[in-house]
Amino acid sequence: MPAVDTTTASDRGHAFLAGGGQLGSLIAAFDWASTSIGPISGWPQSLKTAVSLILRSRVPIVMLWGEDGVMIYNDAYSGFAGGRHPRLLGSRVREGWPEVADFNDNIMKVCLAGGTLAYRDQMLTLNRTGEPEQVWLDLDYSPVLDESGEPAGVIAIVIETTAKVAAERWRASERDRQRQMFEQAPGFMAMLSGPDHVFELTNATYRQLVGHRDVIGKPLREALPEVAGQGFVELLDHVFTSGEAFIGYALKADLRRSPDAPKEDRFIDLVYQPVRAPSGEVIGIFVQGVDVTDRLVAEQALRRSETQFRTFAEAMPNHVWTATPEGMLDWFNPRVYAYSGAANGALDGQAWSTIVHPDDIGPASEKWRQALAAAVFYETEFRLRRHDGVYRWFISRAVPIRDTDGVILRWIGTNTDIDDQKQAAEALLQSERRLQLSQNAAGIAALELDIASGIVVGSEGFWDLWGLSPRDSVHISVLENIVIPEDKDVRSNQRTREEGSAVPNVEYRIRRPDNGALRWLSRHVDFVHDETGKPIKMFGVMQDVTDRREAQARQELLTHELEHRIKNILAMVAAIASQTLRNTDIVTASATFNERLRALANAHDILNKTRWTSASIREVVDNTIASFPAEQIFISGPALPINPKMALTLALAVNELATNALKYGALSVPEGKVSIEWSVQPSAEADGQPRLVWRWREQGGPPVTPPSRRGFGRFLIERVLGTDFGGSVRIDYNSDGVECELNAPAPHLPTGLY
């Protein structure tokens, strides 16, 4: 930063800086004579006025004055600049922000030419605090005019939108997650909008329910005409107009699985929930439900076989009972009485609670009450007193039996002794809890090392991770020898283990002894110390991260490849521009340049479909001549694959030939014809390699005269096309029509194509 003088903003010559905050004082004290702007005393009034305006703004603004873009900014911008302030003041913008020098060069070029620029949510990588960081900005650039009306500088308004962009991305990810949850929900769901109940969204289960018919965008009556007269439309109308939700259970619906299929009786539990606008008015209905047909069919079969049920229930080893629709138990099979020692009929009504453990009566009764109120499947667990006073755990389940109208006729329930399973499950739960905690800490494989003895004990997956057969333990030296020599300084050693200074998180490579494969391992460790603080054990987790490391390497390779392709594309466009604009008027050059870029873009579209692996000659030709008179052009040839470089050059060459034919040749008159033919022919050369022969032939056009000069189009066809295909090109200007022939080695072909 240049030295400062003793001038202050209070001097008469610095009156325009008054009220400019901290930056006003800094500007007044700055040695501007060391910059291309010169001392403040020589500043033009236009510069002073612009500086005065930006200093009083609370929006971050920076002015870039002169060809060098000398930076003058306000207090708000100094906050945005972070650690770069105050070094930025008076510096050239290219030197002040070197990481975006090219970006700022373009800004200076456009605005000093009188143009303006604006960017919204522009991502730039800036170094404001000593480390590169990605920031998103709204940027507006305008020229500042001097006394003569010419642009002398650039004003930039800088608004950071990083937080907004991050929030928008988070909201987008949340929307994607919610859409996925909606699609994968086990019950059927649909979103209907408007009074006509137009389908906006359906999930996979809903589409299955209606036979995968295309209902999106259609009103309910049109999409599912069979529901008319079944009451569902009327229910939806009521919910939409009243704003009251509807809940229904086991509702009968006659549905078709496809437009031509017969109706099927289905039974569904569903909810119609109104959806409101911010103003409170109902704008749609959210439909959610479950197809319960299979369950109801089973219940109906059970009702039809009441006698068989009683016989079966009498013989069952489980407790079986029935209850009235109101929930009063009215029958138990003999197993209940044998278990409890109660007399027949002594447990009817609510007396069943006398054999339930006192701690379980409340929860069991509440669940039973809820099941009765909702008329849904009942399940709970409680302890029942045996005749000898011992309580054992049972799981109790009950289902409502309905008539054809859905009215509950009876409840049928069972109590199953799960005490043994409960005890085993509890023991297993404790074991699994310990295992889960260990696995959560260990990841894929866990290890325990006794530092004094060097003995390592590992989890089951630990040995496979190292390519070893399962065993109880191994000495640490065995594992150290599996780590490749290049990474021996990365892993722990005896000294770092004894000191407890081993790096906690490292990644290194091993050579598996079982198959010789090279694998990357990630290792995380911690130490257990004795009462003196000495490390005695090392615990840790390990994970194979080879796939991640290889993916990173592939990503780097792809990045380099992308950079290479972009450079090649830019080089080609630059060459086209240079040759097109040479020795011609701007109108003709512009039209020609646009046509050549269109041909290049068409070829790029074809290559994008195959991820830039190859393209077909036929696709390139068809796409390039699509804008020319198709009825006058005849194409013949196999769909030979060519590489991206060949495809781009061929597209440009065909465009040049077609353009010349349209202006001067066969396509300039209705009776003219153009034939494009190619084939693979045996080689006449000694090596015997097949040859690709590609021909362009014009007939029926005006008489042809050879051109008086060699333009870019001819250079492109004769030199570039031949070079990129590794062959040669010949152009004959026959009086009856131009003929162009490419003769080159055939591209790699599938077996038997020629």
GROMACS .gro file of C-alpha atoms in nm, residues 329-603:
model
  275
  329LEU     CA    1  -6.602  -5.994   2.601
  330ASP     CA    2  -6.863  -6.268   2.578
  331TRP     CA    3  -6.682  -6.594   2.505
  332PHE     CA    4  -6.347  -6.762   2.587
  333ASN     CA    5  -6.215  -7.094   2.470
  334PRO     CA    6  -6.126  -7.359   2.733
  335ARG     CA    7  -5.757  -7.263   2.721
  336VAL     CA    8  -5.831  -6.933   2.896
  337TYR     CA    9  -6.011  -7.099   3.185
  338ALA     CA   10  -5.752  -7.374   3.218
  339TYR     CA   11  -5.474  -7.113   3.234
  340SER     CA   12  -5.642  -6.872   3.476
  341GLY     CA   13  -5.831  -7.124   3.692
  342ALA     CA   14  -6.142  -6.904   3.662
  343ALA     CA   15  -6.486  -7.060   3.640
  344ASN     CA   16  -6.669  -7.065   3.306
  345GLY     CA   17  -6.835  -6.729   3.244
  346ALA     CA   18  -6.645  -6.558   3.528
  347LEU     CA   19  -6.440  -6.345   3.284
  348ASP     CA   20  -6.727  -6.215   3.069
  349GLY     CA   21  -6.789  -5.844   3.024
  350GLN     CA   22  -6.512  -5.642   3.185
  351ALA     CA   23  -6.420  -5.912   3.437
  352TRP     CA   24  -6.132  -6.021   3.213
  353SER     CA   25  -5.929  -5.739   3.366
  354THR     CA   26  -5.913  -5.930   3.698
  355ILE     CA   27  -5.640  -6.159   3.559
  356VAL     CA   28  -5.438  -5.876   3.399
  357HIS     CA   29  -5.134  -5.744   3.588
  358PRO     CA   30  -5.232  -5.422   3.768
  359ASP     CA   31  -4.955  -5.226   3.593
  360ASP     CA   32  -5.083  -5.335   3.251
  361ILE     CA   33  -5.458  -5.280   3.295
  362GLY     CA   34  -5.449  -4.908   3.213
  363PRO     CA   35  -5.249  -4.927   2.887
  364ALA     CA   36  -5.435  -5.240   2.769
  365SER     CA   37  -5.777  -5.087   2.838
  366GLU     CA   38  -5.683  -4.761   2.662
  367LYS     CA   39  -5.566  -4.942   2.349
  368TRP     CA   40  -5.883  -5.151   2.349
  369ARG     CA   41  -6.092  -4.834   2.380
  370GLN     CA   42  -5.906  -4.672   2.089
  371ALA     CA   43  -5.952  -4.981   1.870
  372LEU     CA   44  -6.325  -4.985   1.945
  373ALA     CA   45  -6.360  -4.613   1.869
  374ALA     CA   46  -6.172  -4.636   1.540
  375ALA     CA   47  -6.299  -4.986   1.453
  376VAL     CA   48  -5.948  -5.096   1.360
  377PHE     CA   49  -5.715  -5.389   1.426
  378TYR     CA   50  -5.621  -5.424   1.794
  379GLU     CA   51  -5.283  -5.537   1.923
  380THR     CA   52  -5.113  -5.497   2.257
  381GLU     CA   53  -4.900  -5.683   2.512
  382PHE     CA   54  -4.978  -5.746   2.878
  383ARG     CA   55  -4.916  -5.994   3.159
  384LEU     CA   56  -5.186  -6.247   3.261
  385ARG     CA   57  -5.200  -6.421   3.599
  386ARG     CA   58  -5.174  -6.798   3.584
  387HIS     CA   59  -5.376  -7.018   3.824
  388ASP     CA   60  -5.067  -7.050   4.047
  389GLY     CA   61  -5.026  -6.673   4.074
  390VAL     CA   62  -4.737  -6.641   3.823
  391TYR     CA   63  -4.771  -6.365   3.561
  392ARG     CA   64  -4.664  -6.437   3.203
  393TRP     CA   65  -4.644  -6.207   2.902
  394PHE     CA   66  -4.904  -6.243   2.625
  395ILE     CA   67  -4.959  -6.063   2.296
  396SER     CA   68  -5.325  -5.995   2.236
  397ARG     CA   69  -5.470  -5.930   1.891
  398ALA     CA   70  -5.825  -5.873   1.771
  399VAL     CA   71  -5.998  -5.790   1.444
  400PRO     CA   72  -6.349  -5.657   1.383
  401ILE     CA   73  -6.581  -5.883   1.180
  402ARG     CA   74  -6.811  -5.677   0.956
  403ASP     CA   75  -7.118  -5.745   0.747
  404THR     CA   76  -7.145  -5.654   0.382
  405ASP     CA   77  -7.233  -5.297   0.475
  406GLY     CA   78  -6.924  -5.260   0.689
  407VAL     CA   79  -7.105  -5.276   1.021
  408ILE     CA   80  -6.909  -5.454   1.295
  409LEU     CA   81  -7.079  -5.775   1.402
  410ARG     CA   82  -6.821  -5.910   1.644
  411TRP     CA   83  -6.462  -5.891   1.754
  412ILE     CA   84  -6.241  -6.200   1.745
  413GLY     CA   85  -5.922  -6.202   1.946
  414THR     CA   86  -5.635  -6.425   2.057
  415ASN     CA   87  -5.385  -6.418   2.341
  416THR     CA   88  -5.050  -6.581   2.262
  417ASP     CA   89  -4.799  -6.665   2.533
  418ILE     CA   90  -4.477  -6.483   2.447
  419ASP     CA   91  -4.313  -6.493   2.787
  420ASP     CA   92  -4.029  -6.722   2.678
  421GLN     CA   93  -3.973  -6.519   2.364
  422LYS     CA   94  -3.993  -6.200   2.570
  423GLN     CA   95  -3.721  -6.319   2.804
  424ALA     CA   96  -3.506  -6.434   2.512
  425ALA     CA   97  -3.578  -6.114   2.322
  426GLU     CA   98  -3.479  -5.904   2.621
  427ALA     CA   99  -3.149  -6.090   2.652
  428LEU     CA  100  -3.098  -6.063   2.278
  429LEU     CA  101  -3.187  -5.694   2.289
  430GLN     CA  102  -2.920  -5.629   2.548
  431SER     CA  103  -2.668  -5.822   2.343
  432GLU     CA  104  -2.770  -5.648   2.023
  433ARG     CA  105  -2.755  -5.310   2.197
  434ARG     CA  106  -2.396  -5.373   2.298
  435LEU     CA  107  -2.316  -5.502   1.950
  436GLN     CA  108  -2.487  -5.206   1.790
  437LEU     CA  109  -2.295  -4.958   2.002
  438SER     CA  110  -1.973  -5.135   1.909
  439GLN     CA  111  -2.064  -5.144   1.541
  440ASN     CA  112  -2.171  -4.778   1.546
  441ALA     CA  113  -1.828  -4.691   1.684
  442ALA     CA  114  -1.642  -4.942   1.463
  443GLY     CA  115  -1.804  -4.895   1.125
  444ILE     CA  116  -1.725  -5.201   0.915
  445ALA     CA  117  -1.458  -5.355   1.136
  446ALA     CA  118  -1.337  -5.299   1.493
  447LEU     CA  119  -0.997  -5.362   1.646
  448GLU     CA  120  -0.844  -5.377   1.994
  449LEU     CA  121  -0.465  -5.366   2.037
  450ASP     CA  122  -0.283  -5.448   2.359
  451ILE     CA  123   0.011  -5.210   2.331
  452ALA     CA  124   0.244  -5.403   2.562
  453SER     CA  125   0.207  -5.741   2.388
  454GLY     CA  126   0.127  -5.614   2.039
  455ILE     CA  127  -0.168  -5.856   2.014
  456VAL     CA  128  -0.460  -5.739   1.798
  457VAL     CA  129  -0.814  -5.871   1.844
  458GLY     CA  130  -1.061  -5.785   1.567
  459SER     CA  131  -1.430  -5.813   1.488
  460GLU     CA  132  -1.558  -6.070   1.242
  461GLY     CA  133  -1.522  -5.838   0.941
  462PHE     CA  134  -1.176  -5.721   1.048
  463TRP     CA  135  -0.993  -6.028   0.915
  464ASP     CA  136  -1.158  -6.018   0.577
  465LEU     CA  137  -1.072  -5.648   0.552
  466TRP     CA  138  -0.702  -5.741   0.576
  467GLY     CA  139  -0.730  -6.046   0.349
  468LEU     CA  140  -0.672  -6.287   0.638
  469SER     CA  141  -0.859  -6.600   0.738
  470PRO     CA  142  -1.072  -6.570   1.056
  471ARG     CA  143  -0.873  -6.608   1.377
  472ASP     CA  144  -0.882  -6.508   1.742
  473SER     CA  145  -0.592  -6.264   1.729
  474VAL     CA  146  -0.276  -6.168   1.546
  475HIS     CA  147   0.045  -5.984   1.628
  476ILE     CA  148   0.054  -5.625   1.506
  477SER     CA  149   0.369  -5.701   1.301
  478VAL     CA  150   0.163  -5.925   1.070
  479LEU     CA  151  -0.061  -5.632   0.983
  480GLU     CA  152   0.230  -5.388   0.952
  481ASN     CA  153   0.390  -5.616   0.692
  482ILE     CA  154   0.068  -5.608   0.485
  483VAL     CA  155   0.082  -5.225   0.461
  484ILE     CA  156   0.279  -5.133   0.148
  485PRO     CA  157   0.629  -4.990   0.217
  486GLU     CA  158   0.542  -4.650   0.069
  487ASP     CA  159   0.281  -4.595   0.345
  488LYS     CA  160   0.477  -4.732   0.642
  489ASP     CA  161   0.523  -4.378   0.778
  490VAL     CA  162   0.148  -4.318   0.763
  491ARG     CA  163   0.044  -4.608   0.988
  492SER     CA  164   0.121  -4.621   1.358
  493ASN     CA  165   0.441  -4.777   1.491
  494GLN     CA  166   0.561  -4.906   1.827
  495ARG     CA  167   0.685  -4.566   1.941
  496THR     CA  168   0.368  -4.370   1.849
  497ARG     CA  169   0.152  -4.637   2.009
  498GLU     CA  170   0.351  -4.636   2.335
  499GLU     CA  171   0.347  -4.256   2.344
  500GLY     CA  172  -0.020  -4.240   2.245
  501SER     CA  173   0.079  -3.998   1.967
  502ALA     CA  174  -0.039  -4.204   1.668
  503VAL     CA  175  -0.241  -3.990   1.428
  504PRO     CA  176  -0.608  -4.066   1.505
  505ASN     CA  177  -0.739  -4.065   1.147
  506VAL     CA  178  -0.527  -4.187   0.856
  507GLU     CA  179  -0.566  -4.369   0.524
  508TYR     CA  180  -0.307  -4.608   0.382
  509ARG     CA  181  -0.275  -4.891   0.130
  510ILE     CA  182  -0.236  -5.262   0.187
  511ARG     CA  183  -0.151  -5.555  -0.041
  512ARG     CA  184  -0.400  -5.827   0.050
  513PRO     CA  185  -0.216  -6.156   0.112
  514ASP     CA  186  -0.509  -6.368  -0.011
  515ASN     CA  187  -0.540  -6.226  -0.364
  516GLY     CA  188  -0.265  -5.963  -0.401
  517ALA     CA  189  -0.517  -5.681  -0.449
  518LEU     CA  190  -0.410  -5.328  -0.358
  519ARG     CA  191  -0.671  -5.171  -0.126
  520TRP     CA  192  -0.710  -4.840   0.059
  521LEU     CA  193  -0.799  -4.858   0.430
  522SER     CA  194  -0.928  -4.577   0.650
  523ARG     CA  195  -0.830  -4.615   1.017
  524HIS     CA  196  -0.964  -4.421   1.318
  525VAL     CA  197  -0.820  -4.495   1.666
  526ASP     CA  198  -0.826  -4.378   2.027
  527PHE     CA  199  -0.630  -4.483   2.335
  528VAL     CA  200  -0.717  -4.617   2.680
  529HIS     CA  201  -0.477  -4.504   2.954
  530ASP     CA  202  -0.396  -4.645   3.295
  531GLU     CA  203  -0.413  -4.445   3.616
  532THR     CA  204  -0.070  -4.292   3.540
  533GLY     CA  205  -0.179  -4.172   3.196
  534LYS     CA  206   0.020  -4.437   3.007
  535PRO     CA  207  -0.149  -4.578   2.694
  536ILE     CA  208  -0.229  -4.947   2.745
  537LYS     CA  209  -0.481  -5.022   2.471
  538MET     CA  210  -0.567  -4.883   2.133
  539PHE     CA  211  -0.923  -4.916   2.010
  540GLY     CA  212  -1.030  -4.828   1.660
  541VAL     CA  213  -1.239  -4.884   1.353
  542MET     CA  214  -1.135  -4.956   0.996
  543GLN     CA  215  -1.306  -4.930   0.663
  544ASP     CA  216  -1.217  -5.016   0.304
  545VAL     CA  217  -1.231  -4.684   0.113
  546THR     CA  218  -1.082  -4.808  -0.214
  547ASP     CA  219  -1.397  -4.728  -0.413
  548ARG     CA  220  -1.401  -4.372  -0.282
  549ARG     CA  221  -1.035  -4.316  -0.359
  550GLU     CA  222  -1.073  -4.460  -0.709
  551ALA     CA  223  -1.382  -4.246  -0.765
  552GLN     CA  224  -1.180  -3.938  -0.670
  553ALA     CA  225  -0.908  -4.038  -0.915
  554ARG     CA  226  -1.167  -4.093  -1.189
  555GLN     CA  227  -1.317  -3.754  -1.117
  556GLU     CA  228  -0.981  -3.586  -1.155
  557LEU     CA  229  -0.925  -3.768  -1.485
  558LEU     CA  230  -1.267  -3.659  -1.612
  559THR     CA  231  -1.192  -3.302  -1.512
  560HIS     CA  232  -0.868  -3.300  -1.710
  561GLU     CA  233  -1.046  -3.454  -2.009
  562LEU     CA  234  -1.316  -3.188  -1.993
  563GLU     CA  235  -1.056  -2.912  -1.985
  564HIS     CA  236  -0.884  -3.064  -2.288
  565ARG     CA  237  -1.208  -3.084  -2.486
  566ILE     CA  238  -1.309  -2.728  -2.401
  567LYS     CA  239  -0.970  -2.599  -2.517
  568ASN     CA  240  -1.006  -2.792  -2.846
  569ILE     CA  241  -1.358  -2.653  -2.901
  570LEU     CA  242  -1.247  -2.298  -2.832
  571ALA     CA  243  -0.952  -2.342  -3.067
  572MET     CA  244  -1.182  -2.465  -3.344
  573VAL     CA  245  -1.428  -2.176  -3.293
  574ALA     CA  246  -1.138  -1.929  -3.293
  575ALA     CA  247  -1.009  -2.073  -3.621
  576ILE     CA  248  -1.355  -2.055  -3.779
  577ALA     CA  249  -1.398  -1.696  -3.665
  578SER     CA  250  -1.053  -1.594  -3.786
  579GLN     CA  251  -1.095  -1.748  -4.131
  580THR     CA  252  -1.457  -1.633  -4.173
  581LEU     CA  253  -1.390  -1.268  -4.088
  582ARG     CA  254  -1.088  -1.249  -4.317
  583ASN     CA  255  -1.128  -1.050  -4.642
  584THR     CA  256  -1.510  -1.021  -4.639
  585ASP     CA  257  -1.779  -0.774  -4.531
  586ILE     CA  258  -1.926  -0.801  -4.183
  587VAL     CA  259  -2.280  -0.898  -4.297
  588THR     CA  260  -2.160  -1.189  -4.509
  589ALA     CA  261  -1.908  -1.292  -4.246
  590SER     CA  262  -2.175  -1.289  -3.974
  591ALA     CA  263  -2.413  -1.510  -4.175
  592THR     CA  264  -2.135  -1.750  -4.272
  593PHE     CA  265  -2.000  -1.763  -3.917
  594ASN     CA  266  -2.349  -1.839  -3.779
  595GLU     CA  267  -2.398  -2.119  -4.032
  596ARG     CA  268  -2.064  -2.275  -3.944
  597LEU     CA  269  -2.138  -2.252  -3.573
  598ARG     CA  270  -2.480  -2.412  -3.633
  599ALA     CA  271  -2.314  -2.707  -3.806
  600LEU     CA  272  -2.066  -2.735  -3.521
  601ALA     CA  273  -2.350  -2.721  -3.266
  602ASN     CA  274  -2.545  -2.995  -3.447
  603ALA     CA  275  -2.242  -3.221  -3.435
   0.00000   0.00000   0.00000
